Coordinates of C-alpha atoms in Angstrom, one line a residue:
Chain I
M1 CA 34.7 18.9 -24.4
S2 CA 32.2 16.0 -25.7
A3 CA 33.2 14.7 -28.6
G4 CA 29.5 16.3 -30.3
T5 CA 31.6 19.6 -29.7
I6 CA 34.6 18.5 -30.7
G7 CA 33.3 17.3 -33.9
I8 CA 31.1 20.4 -34.7
I9 CA 34.1 21.9 -34.7
G10 CA 36.2 19.6 -37.1
L11 CA 33.3 20.4 -39.2
G12 CA 33.6 24.4 -38.9
G13 CA 37.4 24.0 -39.8
L14 CA 36.8 22.1 -43.1
F15 CA 34.1 24.7 -44.5
A16 CA 36.5 27.6 -43.5
L17 CA 39.7 25.2 -45.0
L18 CA 37.8 24.6 -48.2
A19 CA 36.4 28.0 -48.4
V20 CA 40.5 29.4 -48.6
R21 CA 41.1 26.8 -51.3
M22 CA 43.1 23.9 -49.9
P23 CA 42.4 21.2 -51.8
V24 CA 40.0 18.6 -50.6
A25 CA 42.3 15.8 -50.1
I26 CA 44.5 17.7 -48.0
V27 CA 41.4 19.5 -45.9
L28 CA 40.5 15.8 -45.2
I29 CA 43.6 14.7 -43.9
L30 CA 44.2 17.2 -42.2
V31 CA 40.7 18.0 -39.8
G32 CA 40.7 14.0 -39.7
L33 CA 44.1 14.1 -38.5
F34 CA 43.9 17.3 -35.9
G35 CA 40.0 15.6 -34.9
I36 CA 41.4 12.1 -34.3
A37 CA 44.2 13.8 -32.1
A38 CA 41.8 15.8 -30.2
L39 CA 39.4 13.0 -29.2
N40 CA 41.6 9.5 -29.0
G41 CA 45.4 11.7 -28.4
W42 CA 48.0 11.5 -31.3
P43 CA 49.6 7.8 -31.4
A44 CA 45.9 7.4 -32.8
A45 CA 46.2 10.0 -35.4
Y46 CA 49.1 9.5 -36.2
A47 CA 48.5 5.8 -36.8
T48 CA 45.4 6.4 -38.5
L49 CA 47.7 8.6 -41.1
A50 CA 49.9 6.3 -41.5
S51 CA 48.4 2.9 -42.1
E52 CA 45.3 4.1 -43.9
T53 CA 47.3 6.2 -46.6
F54 CA 49.3 2.4 -47.0
V55 CA 45.9 0.8 -47.0
I56 CA 44.2 3.2 -49.7
A57 CA 47.4 3.0 -52.2
S58 CA 47.9 -0.3 -52.0
F59 CA 44.5 -1.9 -52.3
Y60 CA 44.3 -3.9 -55.3
E61 CA 40.8 -3.5 -56.3
L62 CA 41.3 0.5 -56.3
S63 CA 43.8 -0.6 -59.3
V64 CA 40.5 -0.4 -61.8
I65 CA 40.9 3.6 -61.4
P66 CA 44.5 3.8 -63.3
L67 CA 43.8 1.3 -65.6
F68 CA 40.5 2.5 -66.9
V69 CA 41.6 5.8 -66.7
L70 CA 44.3 4.8 -69.0
M71 CA 42.0 3.0 -71.2
G72 CA 40.3 6.1 -71.4
N73 CA 43.5 8.3 -72.5
F74 CA 44.4 5.6 -75.4
A75 CA 41.0 5.4 -76.6
T76 CA 40.5 9.3 -76.8
A77 CA 44.2 9.6 -78.4
S78 CA 43.6 6.7 -81.2
G79 CA 40.1 9.1 -82.4
M80 CA 37.4 6.5 -81.2
S81 CA 35.5 8.9 -79.9
R82 CA 35.5 11.2 -83.1
D83 CA 34.4 7.2 -85.2
L84 CA 32.2 6.9 -82.3
Y85 CA 29.9 10.3 -83.2
A86 CA 30.6 10.5 -86.1
A87 CA 28.9 6.7 -86.5
A88 CA 25.6 8.1 -84.3
Y89 CA 25.7 11.2 -87.0
A90 CA 25.6 8.8 -90.1
W91 CA 22.7 6.4 -88.1
I92 CA 20.7 9.4 -86.6
G93 CA 21.9 13.1 -87.8
H94 CA 19.6 13.7 -90.7
W95 CA 16.7 13.5 -88.0
R96 CA 15.3 16.7 -86.3
G97 CA 17.6 18.0 -83.5
G98 CA 19.6 14.9 -85.0
L99 CA 23.1 16.2 -85.2
A100 CA 22.4 17.0 -81.4
S101 CA 20.7 14.1 -80.4
A102 CA 24.5 12.0 -82.0
T103 CA 26.2 13.9 -79.4
I104 CA 24.4 12.4 -76.8
V105 CA 24.8 9.1 -78.6
G106 CA 28.7 9.4 -79.0
C107 CA 28.8 11.4 -75.1
S108 CA 27.0 7.4 -74.5
G109 CA 29.7 5.3 -76.1
F110 CA 32.3 7.7 -75.2
A111 CA 31.3 7.2 -71.4
A112 CA 31.6 4.0 -71.9
L113 CA 35.1 4.2 -72.4
S114 CA 35.6 6.7 -69.7
G115 CA 34.9 7.2 -66.5
S116 CA 34.6 11.2 -66.0
S117 CA 32.2 13.5 -67.0
V118 CA 34.8 16.2 -67.8
A119 CA 36.7 14.5 -70.2
S120 CA 33.0 13.3 -72.2
A121 CA 32.2 16.5 -72.3
V122 CA 35.6 18.5 -73.8
T123 CA 35.8 15.7 -76.5
M124 CA 32.5 15.3 -77.4
G125 CA 32.6 19.1 -77.5
R126 CA 35.7 20.0 -79.1
V127 CA 33.8 17.3 -81.6
A128 CA 30.3 18.2 -81.8
L129 CA 29.8 22.2 -81.0
P130 CA 31.1 22.8 -84.5
E131 CA 29.4 20.6 -86.5
M132 CA 26.1 22.1 -84.6
Q133 CA 27.2 25.6 -85.2
R134 CA 27.7 24.9 -88.8
Y135 CA 24.0 23.4 -89.3
R136 CA 22.3 26.9 -87.4
Y137 CA 22.1 24.8 -84.3
D138 CA 20.4 27.1 -81.5
P139 CA 23.2 27.9 -79.2
R140 CA 21.4 26.3 -76.5
L141 CA 20.1 23.0 -77.4
A142 CA 23.4 22.9 -79.1
T143 CA 26.1 23.5 -76.1
G144 CA 23.0 22.0 -73.1
A145 CA 23.0 18.9 -75.2
V146 CA 27.1 18.6 -74.9
A147 CA 27.1 19.3 -71.1
A148 CA 24.2 16.9 -70.6
G149 CA 25.1 14.5 -72.2
G150 CA 28.8 14.5 -70.9
T151 CA 27.3 14.1 -67.6
L152 CA 26.8 10.5 -68.8
G153 CA 30.5 9.6 -67.9
I154 CA 30.1 9.1 -64.4
L155 CA 26.7 6.9 -64.8
I156 CA 27.9 4.7 -67.8
P157 CA 30.1 2.7 -66.7
P158 CA 33.6 2.4 -66.3
S159 CA 33.0 5.4 -63.8
T160 CA 35.6 6.7 -61.3
G161 CA 31.4 8.3 -59.9
F162 CA 31.4 4.3 -58.4
V163 CA 34.7 3.0 -57.9
I164 CA 34.5 5.8 -55.1
Y165 CA 31.3 5.2 -53.8
A166 CA 32.0 1.4 -53.7
V167 CA 34.8 2.0 -52.0
L168 CA 33.1 4.5 -49.3
T169 CA 30.9 1.5 -48.7
E170 CA 32.3 -1.1 -48.9
Q171 CA 30.2 -2.6 -51.9
S172 CA 31.0 -4.6 -55.6
I173 CA 32.7 -2.3 -58.1
G174 CA 31.9 -4.9 -60.2
R175 CA 27.8 -4.9 -59.7
L176 CA 27.8 -0.9 -59.2
F177 CA 29.2 -0.4 -62.7
L178 CA 26.1 -3.0 -64.4
A179 CA 24.1 -1.4 -61.9
G180 CA 24.5 1.7 -63.8
V181 CA 23.9 0.6 -67.7
L182 CA 20.2 -0.3 -67.9
P183 CA 19.8 3.8 -66.1
G184 CA 23.0 5.2 -68.2
I185 CA 20.8 3.8 -71.5
L186 CA 17.8 4.8 -69.8
L187 CA 19.0 8.5 -69.7
T188 CA 20.6 8.3 -73.0
G189 CA 17.0 7.6 -74.1
L190 CA 15.0 10.2 -72.1
F191 CA 18.0 12.8 -73.5
V192 CA 17.1 11.6 -77.1
A193 CA 13.9 12.1 -76.7
T194 CA 14.0 15.3 -75.0
I195 CA 15.6 16.7 -78.1
Y196 CA 12.8 15.5 -80.1
L197 CA 10.1 16.4 -78.0
L198 CA 12.1 20.3 -77.9
T199 CA 12.8 20.9 -81.7
R200 CA 9.0 19.1 -82.6
I201 CA 7.5 22.4 -80.8
R202 CA 10.0 25.0 -82.4
P203 CA 11.8 23.3 -85.4
A204 CA 13.9 26.2 -86.0
L205 CA 16.6 25.0 -82.6
G206 CA 17.7 22.0 -84.0
P207 CA 17.2 21.5 -88.3
A208 CA 18.2 18.0 -90.2
G209 CA 21.6 17.5 -90.9
P210 CA 22.0 15.3 -94.6
V211 CA 21.2 12.2 -95.2
T212 CA 24.3 9.7 -95.7
A213 CA 24.2 7.5 -97.6
L214 CA 24.3 3.6 -96.9
R215 CA 27.5 2.5 -97.9
A216 CA 29.0 5.5 -95.9
R217 CA 26.6 4.4 -92.5
L218 CA 27.9 0.9 -92.9
T219 CA 31.3 2.5 -92.9
A220 CA 31.0 4.4 -90.4
L221 CA 29.0 2.1 -88.2
V222 CA 32.7 -0.4 -88.5
K223 CA 35.1 1.9 -88.3
A224 CA 33.1 2.8 -84.2
G225 CA 34.1 -0.9 -84.2
P226 CA 36.6 -1.3 -81.9
M227 CA 35.0 1.1 -79.5
V228 CA 32.4 -1.1 -79.1
G229 CA 34.2 -4.0 -79.0
I230 CA 35.9 -2.9 -76.1
V231 CA 32.7 -2.0 -74.5
L232 CA 31.2 -5.4 -75.4
L233 CA 34.8 -7.4 -73.8
T234 CA 34.9 -5.2 -70.4
I235 CA 31.1 -4.3 -69.1
G236 CA 30.2 -7.6 -70.9
G237 CA 33.7 -9.3 -70.0
I238 CA 32.6 -8.5 -66.0
Y239 CA 28.7 -9.7 -66.3
G240 CA 29.4 -13.0 -67.5
G241 CA 32.3 -13.7 -64.4
V242 CA 34.6 -14.0 -67.5
F243 CA 37.0 -11.3 -65.9
T244 CA 36.6 -9.7 -62.9
A245 CA 36.7 -5.5 -62.5
V246 CA 40.3 -4.6 -62.8
E247 CA 40.8 -7.5 -64.9
A248 CA 37.9 -5.9 -67.7
A249 CA 40.0 -2.6 -66.6
G250 CA 43.5 -3.9 -67.3
V251 CA 42.0 -6.2 -70.7
G252 CA 40.3 -2.9 -71.9
A253 CA 43.2 -0.6 -71.7
F254 CA 45.6 -3.5 -73.2
V255 CA 42.8 -3.2 -76.4
A256 CA 42.6 0.6 -76.7
M257 CA 46.6 1.0 -76.1
L258 CA 46.4 -1.3 -79.0
V259 CA 44.1 -0.4 -81.0
A260 CA 45.9 3.2 -80.6
V261 CA 49.7 1.6 -81.6
A262 CA 47.5 0.1 -84.4
R263 CA 46.3 3.7 -86.4
R264 CA 50.2 4.8 -85.4
A265 CA 48.5 8.0 -82.9
L266 CA 50.9 7.1 -80.6
S267 CA 53.6 9.5 -81.2
W268 CA 55.8 10.8 -78.1
P269 CA 54.2 14.0 -77.0
V270 CA 50.9 11.9 -77.3
L271 CA 51.8 9.6 -75.2
S272 CA 53.8 10.9 -72.3
T273 CA 50.1 13.3 -72.3
V274 CA 48.7 10.3 -72.2
L275 CA 50.6 8.9 -69.5
L276 CA 50.7 12.6 -67.8
Q277 CA 46.9 12.8 -67.8
S278 CA 45.8 9.2 -66.5
T279 CA 48.5 9.0 -63.5
Q280 CA 46.8 12.9 -62.9
T281 CA 43.9 11.6 -62.8
T282 CA 44.9 8.5 -60.7
A283 CA 46.8 11.1 -58.2
M284 CA 44.4 13.0 -57.5
S285 CA 41.4 10.0 -56.9
F286 CA 43.1 8.7 -54.5
L287 CA 44.6 11.2 -52.9
I288 CA 41.3 12.1 -52.0
L289 CA 40.2 8.5 -50.9
I290 CA 43.4 8.4 -48.4
G291 CA 42.0 11.9 -46.8
A292 CA 38.1 10.5 -46.7
H293 CA 40.0 7.2 -44.9
I294 CA 41.4 9.7 -42.2
F295 CA 38.4 11.7 -42.5
S296 CA 35.8 9.4 -41.6
P297 CA 36.5 7.4 -38.6
F298 CA 37.0 11.3 -36.9
L299 CA 33.6 12.0 -37.7
A300 CA 32.1 8.4 -36.5
L301 CA 34.2 8.9 -33.4
S302 CA 32.6 12.1 -32.9
H303 CA 28.9 10.4 -33.3
I304 CA 27.6 13.1 -35.6
P305 CA 26.7 10.6 -38.3
T306 CA 24.3 8.6 -36.0
T307 CA 23.0 12.2 -33.9
L308 CA 21.9 13.8 -37.8
G309 CA 20.7 9.8 -38.3
E310 CA 18.5 10.2 -35.5
A311 CA 17.0 13.6 -36.4
L312 CA 16.2 12.6 -39.3
L313 CA 14.6 9.6 -38.6
G314 CA 12.7 11.7 -35.9
L315 CA 11.0 13.8 -38.6
E316 CA 8.9 11.1 -39.7
V317 CA 8.3 11.5 -42.6
G318 CA 8.4 8.0 -43.7
R319 CA 11.2 6.2 -45.9
Y320 CA 10.5 8.3 -49.2
G321 CA 10.2 11.7 -47.1
A322 CA 13.4 11.0 -45.6
L323 CA 14.9 9.5 -49.2
L324 CA 13.5 12.9 -50.8
I325 CA 15.1 15.6 -48.1
I326 CA 18.1 13.4 -48.5
L327 CA 18.4 13.6 -52.4
A328 CA 17.3 17.8 -52.3
A329 CA 20.1 18.4 -49.8
Y330 CA 22.4 16.6 -52.2
I331 CA 20.8 18.1 -56.0
V332 CA 22.0 21.6 -53.2
L333 CA 25.8 20.6 -52.6
G334 CA 25.5 19.6 -56.1
T335 CA 25.5 23.4 -57.2
F336 CA 28.6 24.7 -55.6
L337 CA 30.7 21.5 -54.2
E338 CA 32.2 19.0 -56.5
G339 CA 31.2 15.7 -57.1
F340 CA 33.7 13.6 -56.0
A341 CA 33.6 16.1 -52.5
I342 CA 30.8 15.5 -52.0
L343 CA 30.9 11.7 -52.2
V344 CA 33.8 11.6 -49.9
L345 CA 31.9 14.3 -47.2
T346 CA 28.9 12.9 -47.0
M347 CA 28.9 8.5 -47.5
P348 CA 30.1 8.9 -43.6
I349 CA 26.7 10.3 -42.1
V350 CA 24.7 9.3 -45.6
F351 CA 25.0 5.4 -46.1
P352 CA 24.4 4.3 -43.0
L353 CA 20.8 6.2 -42.7
V354 CA 20.3 4.8 -46.1
V355 CA 20.8 1.5 -46.0
G356 CA 19.2 2.0 -42.4
L357 CA 15.5 3.3 -44.5
G358 CA 15.8 -0.4 -45.6
F359 CA 17.1 1.0 -49.7
D360 CA 19.5 -1.2 -51.6
P361 CA 23.0 0.9 -51.8
I362 CA 23.5 -0.8 -54.9
W363 CA 20.4 1.1 -56.3
F364 CA 21.3 3.9 -54.3
G365 CA 24.9 4.6 -55.4
V366 CA 22.9 4.2 -58.6
V367 CA 20.4 7.7 -57.7
L368 CA 23.2 9.2 -55.9
V369 CA 25.4 9.5 -59.9
I370 CA 22.8 10.6 -60.7
V371 CA 21.9 13.2 -58.5
L372 CA 26.0 14.1 -58.4
E373 CA 25.4 14.5 -62.5
M374 CA 22.5 17.2 -62.3
G375 CA 25.9 19.3 -59.7
L376 CA 27.7 19.1 -63.0
I377 CA 25.1 20.8 -64.9
S378 CA 23.8 22.9 -62.3
P379 CA 24.3 27.2 -61.6
P380 CA 26.7 28.5 -60.0
V381 CA 29.4 26.0 -60.3
G382 CA 28.4 23.2 -62.8
V383 CA 32.1 21.6 -64.0
N384 CA 30.5 21.1 -67.1
V385 CA 29.4 24.2 -67.9
F386 CA 32.5 26.2 -67.4
V387 CA 34.4 22.6 -69.8
V388 CA 31.2 23.4 -72.6
K389 CA 32.4 27.8 -72.3
G390 CA 35.3 26.9 -72.3
I391 CA 34.7 25.6 -76.0
A392 CA 31.6 27.3 -77.1
E393 CA 33.3 30.7 -76.5
G394 CA 31.1 32.7 -78.1
V395 CA 27.6 31.7 -76.1
P396 CA 27.1 33.8 -73.1
M397 CA 26.4 31.5 -69.8
K398 CA 23.2 32.6 -69.2
D399 CA 22.2 30.9 -72.6
I400 CA 24.1 27.5 -71.8
F401 CA 22.1 26.9 -68.1
A402 CA 19.0 27.7 -70.6
G403 CA 19.5 24.9 -72.8
I404 CA 20.3 23.1 -70.0
V405 CA 16.8 22.9 -68.4
P406 CA 15.3 20.3 -70.3
F407 CA 17.7 17.9 -70.0
W408 CA 17.8 19.0 -66.6
L409 CA 13.8 17.5 -66.0
A410 CA 14.6 14.8 -68.0
M411 CA 17.7 13.8 -65.1
I412 CA 15.0 14.1 -62.5
V413 CA 12.2 11.6 -65.2
C414 CA 14.8 9.3 -64.6
L415 CA 15.0 9.8 -60.8
A416 CA 11.6 9.6 -60.5
L417 CA 11.5 5.8 -62.8
L418 CA 14.5 4.8 -61.1
V419 CA 12.8 4.6 -57.6
A420 CA 9.5 3.5 -58.0
F421 CA 11.1 0.5 -60.7
P422 CA 14.1 -0.1 -59.2
E423 CA 14.9 -3.2 -60.9
I424 CA 16.0 -0.4 -63.8
A425 CA 19.1 -0.7 -61.5
L426 CA 19.2 -4.0 -60.0
V427 CA 18.4 -5.9 -62.8
L428 CA 22.2 -6.7 -64.1
P429 CA 23.5 -7.1 -61.2
N430 CA 21.2 -9.5 -59.2
T431 CA 21.4 -11.7 -62.8
M432 CA 25.7 -11.7 -63.4
F433 CA 28.0 -14.4 -62.8
D434 CA 30.0 -14.2 -59.7
Chain G
M1 CA 35.3 13.7 -62.7
A2 CA 37.6 17.0 -62.4
D3 CA 40.5 15.4 -64.5
S4 CA 42.6 18.3 -65.9
A5 CA 43.4 18.6 -69.3
S6 CA 46.5 20.5 -69.1
K7 CA 48.8 19.7 -72.2
G8 CA 52.7 19.5 -71.7
G9 CA 55.5 20.0 -70.6
A10 CA 56.7 22.2 -67.7
D11 CA 60.0 23.2 -69.3
G12 CA 58.3 25.8 -72.2
P13 CA 61.0 27.1 -74.3
A14 CA 61.9 30.5 -73.3
D15 CA 62.5 29.7 -69.0
H16 CA 64.0 32.5 -67.1
R17 CA 63.7 30.7 -63.9
P18 CA 66.4 29.8 -61.6
R19 CA 68.3 26.1 -63.3
A20 CA 67.4 24.5 -59.3
I21 CA 63.4 24.9 -59.9
V22 CA 64.3 23.6 -63.6
W23 CA 65.4 20.9 -61.6
F24 CA 62.9 20.3 -60.0
D25 CA 60.1 20.6 -62.5
R26 CA 62.0 18.1 -64.6
L27 CA 62.7 16.0 -61.7
V28 CA 58.8 15.6 -60.5
R29 CA 57.9 15.5 -64.5
G30 CA 60.0 12.4 -65.0
L31 CA 59.1 10.9 -62.3
A32 CA 55.4 11.2 -63.0
L33 CA 55.9 9.7 -67.0
L34 CA 57.6 6.9 -64.5
A35 CA 54.7 6.4 -63.0
G36 CA 53.6 6.2 -66.3
V37 CA 55.5 3.8 -67.4
V38 CA 54.2 1.3 -64.1
L39 CA 51.3 1.5 -65.7
V40 CA 51.5 0.0 -68.3
L41 CA 53.2 -2.8 -66.7
L42 CA 50.8 -3.0 -64.8
V43 CA 48.5 -3.4 -67.8
L44 CA 50.6 -5.8 -68.7
L45 CA 50.8 -7.5 -65.6
T46 CA 47.1 -8.3 -65.5
V47 CA 46.2 -9.2 -69.0
A48 CA 49.4 -11.9 -68.8
D49 CA 47.5 -13.0 -65.7
V50 CA 44.0 -13.6 -67.4
V51 CA 45.8 -15.0 -71.1
M52 CA 47.8 -17.3 -68.2
R53 CA 44.4 -18.6 -66.4
Y54 CA 42.7 -19.0 -69.6
A55 CA 44.9 -20.3 -72.0
F56 CA 47.7 -22.5 -69.7
N57 CA 44.8 -23.0 -66.4
A58 CA 47.9 -21.3 -65.0
P59 CA 48.0 -17.6 -63.3
I60 CA 50.6 -15.5 -62.4
F61 CA 51.9 -16.8 -59.0
G62 CA 51.5 -13.8 -56.3
A63 CA 50.4 -10.7 -59.9
Q64 CA 47.7 -9.0 -57.2
D65 CA 50.6 -9.2 -54.6
M66 CA 52.8 -7.2 -57.4
S67 CA 49.8 -5.4 -58.7
Q68 CA 48.8 -4.0 -55.2
L69 CA 52.3 -3.0 -54.4
A70 CA 52.7 -1.4 -58.4
L71 CA 49.9 0.7 -57.4
I72 CA 52.1 2.6 -54.6
V73 CA 54.1 3.3 -56.3
V74 CA 51.7 4.5 -59.4
V75 CA 49.9 7.0 -57.3
F76 CA 52.9 8.1 -55.6
L77 CA 55.3 8.9 -58.1
S78 CA 52.7 11.5 -59.5
M79 CA 51.4 12.7 -56.8
A80 CA 53.5 16.0 -56.7
H81 CA 53.2 16.1 -60.4
C82 CA 49.4 16.6 -60.4
G83 CA 49.8 18.9 -57.4
R84 CA 52.3 20.8 -59.4
K85 CA 49.3 21.2 -62.0
G86 CA 46.7 22.0 -59.8
G87 CA 45.2 18.1 -60.5
H88 CA 43.6 18.6 -56.9
V89 CA 40.5 19.8 -56.5
A90 CA 39.6 22.2 -54.6
V91 CA 36.4 24.3 -53.9
D92 CA 36.2 27.5 -55.4
L93 CA 34.3 29.6 -54.6
F94 CA 34.3 32.4 -51.9
V95 CA 38.5 33.3 -52.5
Q96 CA 37.3 35.3 -55.7
A97 CA 35.8 38.3 -54.1
L98 CA 39.4 39.0 -52.3
G99 CA 41.9 40.9 -53.7
R100 CA 44.7 39.7 -55.3
R101 CA 47.3 40.9 -52.9
A102 CA 44.6 39.3 -50.0
A103 CA 44.2 36.0 -52.3
A104 CA 47.7 35.5 -52.9
R105 CA 48.7 35.4 -48.9
I106 CA 45.9 33.2 -48.5
D107 CA 47.1 30.8 -51.5
A108 CA 50.4 30.7 -49.5
A109 CA 49.4 30.2 -46.5
V110 CA 46.8 27.5 -47.7
S111 CA 50.1 25.9 -49.5
L112 CA 52.6 25.9 -46.7
A113 CA 50.2 24.5 -44.6
G114 CA 49.4 21.8 -47.2
A115 CA 53.1 21.0 -47.6
G116 CA 53.2 20.7 -43.3
V117 CA 50.1 17.4 -43.8
L118 CA 52.7 16.4 -46.7
F119 CA 56.2 16.5 -44.2
T120 CA 53.6 15.2 -41.1
L121 CA 52.6 12.3 -43.7
A122 CA 56.5 11.7 -45.1
W123 CA 57.6 12.0 -41.5
R124 CA 54.6 9.1 -40.7
S125 CA 55.5 6.7 -43.1
V126 CA 58.8 6.6 -42.4
V127 CA 58.1 5.8 -38.9
S128 CA 55.9 3.0 -40.4
G129 CA 59.0 1.8 -43.1
G130 CA 61.0 1.4 -39.8
R131 CA 57.9 -0.7 -38.0
A132 CA 56.9 -2.9 -40.9
S133 CA 60.7 -4.2 -41.1
L134 CA 61.0 -5.1 -37.7
F135 CA 57.6 -6.9 -37.7
G136 CA 58.8 -8.1 -41.0
S137 CA 55.5 -6.7 -42.9
A138 CA 55.2 -8.4 -46.3
S139 CA 52.7 -9.5 -49.2
N140 CA 50.7 -12.4 -48.8
L141 CA 52.2 -14.9 -51.2
L142 CA 55.5 -13.7 -52.5
V143 CA 56.2 -12.2 -49.3
I144 CA 57.6 -8.9 -50.6
P145 CA 58.8 -6.5 -47.6
F146 CA 56.3 -4.0 -47.6
E147 CA 59.2 -1.1 -45.8
P148 CA 60.7 -0.2 -49.3
F149 CA 56.9 1.0 -50.0
Y150 CA 56.6 3.2 -47.0
Y151 CA 59.5 5.3 -47.8
V152 CA 58.0 4.9 -51.4
I153 CA 55.3 7.0 -49.9
A154 CA 56.9 9.5 -47.5
F155 CA 59.1 10.2 -50.9
G156 CA 56.1 10.9 -53.1
A157 CA 55.0 12.6 -50.2
A158 CA 57.5 15.0 -49.3
L159 CA 58.5 15.9 -52.9
Y160 CA 54.0 16.8 -52.9
G161 CA 55.6 19.1 -49.8
L162 CA 58.3 20.5 -51.4
V163 CA 55.8 21.6 -55.1
L164 CA 53.6 23.4 -52.1
V165 CA 56.1 25.4 -50.0
G166 CA 57.2 26.7 -53.7
Q167 CA 53.7 27.4 -54.5
A168 CA 53.9 29.2 -51.0
V169 CA 57.0 31.2 -52.4
A170 CA 55.4 32.1 -56.2
A171 CA 51.8 33.2 -54.7
L172 CA 54.5 35.7 -52.3
A173 CA 56.7 36.7 -55.6
P174 CA 55.9 40.7 -56.8
G175 CA 53.6 40.1 -59.4
G176 CA 52.9 36.3 -58.0
G177 CA 49.3 35.3 -57.2
R178 CA 46.4 34.6 -59.5

């Protein structure tokens, strides 16, 4: 049997096992192990299994994952996300559609504390959805804003998506984090503009909230101070070359922990939940990465990535034509596969191709993460949509998806801007101190 | 991108399961909490290193060595608990169409195959641990031997394997499955 045939059998097995709900990480290990054994023998397969596991689990740069996850969970436990929404609400809640815009801004700020889109949608949804119901917002706009705003979690640093991408493609985590900042702000602005346009055309969608007095506005701003401080400390610290990404994560987690202690938010049940959720996310991320590092040598040995790459180049659609095909494929994958899974499954194939086409690897990481965000809110398996559905039980699924459409279009605009002006992503990483 | 927000422990008020299973669950949860404590220590170590470097121009010798090895402990002591809580990402799309009994059987088979993978990982990590001690593999600066950490990986993987065996049994039990 040729290497290519074994590779194709392996990919078939991979999809079959995914279809019967085997955890993605275990599928990757299983297929990678048997695949390497078939191509290079069992001693090679066993060696890869044990050594890759040890290497990934002891990979120093990867400690950003548990540290930033812990930071986000402490921040949530201490009520920082609520403060953030309250501040945004105080300042822009009286605009037309202002509560929805405040939700987006709140999500964007929460995203700067948390690397998870699901966590962003859950946290902001619980705070913002009841409020928007109270002011008789159209449920489509309300749920759409939470689902779309939540996706900012993996674009605005810290982002688990970027860490995974960085490790899979050997890019710098710090540079990727910085590359996500301006596109994250841009997308936040585009979401707010979307809400403005929608409510301008149909004011009934999102009535204006009450005006907040200046004093109350300032109080709200002060309360959001610790959160702003943590963001400036971590992201600013990375940009200024004061901290490495790992150090920024450690310092951020420490400060978030202090704030939680100072606010007396850490009862034993809360603390144990914070610790268990943090280690759970950590274990999940690492096992997937371990799986990816056992699966991808197999894929490389089968020569499938090079074959596919040559096929794509053979289409002669030009650089941007090829990019368009790749991104379209990701949008389709994103509708039914989980973001992590997509990254680990496709990077060994797609990354060499994209770099071969002459695109900047950091820039592509940002574009890819936005495309994965689109997958989080598109049918049939938009994870964030299920999360929002879990909070807003009365709203039918089709209304949530309808509410998402305008935000989805805003993401397309953001992608187009990034392709036209790659500097949006690259200016910060290119000017950082390191 | 996918962390479930399940709360609380496995030990509810009215627990009628066999004692061995209750204790096993407590062990799995306790180890994950221990992993959480090690994670907090990792935070303190990182902060102390930064402070020492900037304030006293004297970074902690071998801080990276300690972080690296602590990471193994955090990851593998919480592996089984993550599996117990269904925290490992799976693709939920196709099996829904099947009947309950068929789905339960498939679940059981998938869990057992997964257990096989994790027991293999445990076994190979024990073998590699032995080799690491033979070759004297150790961390860069502090020369901490790697051998025991291979056994931490083996232990965590085996424990997750046992969780999967338990899930297979539960799926096949009367009234089990989804």
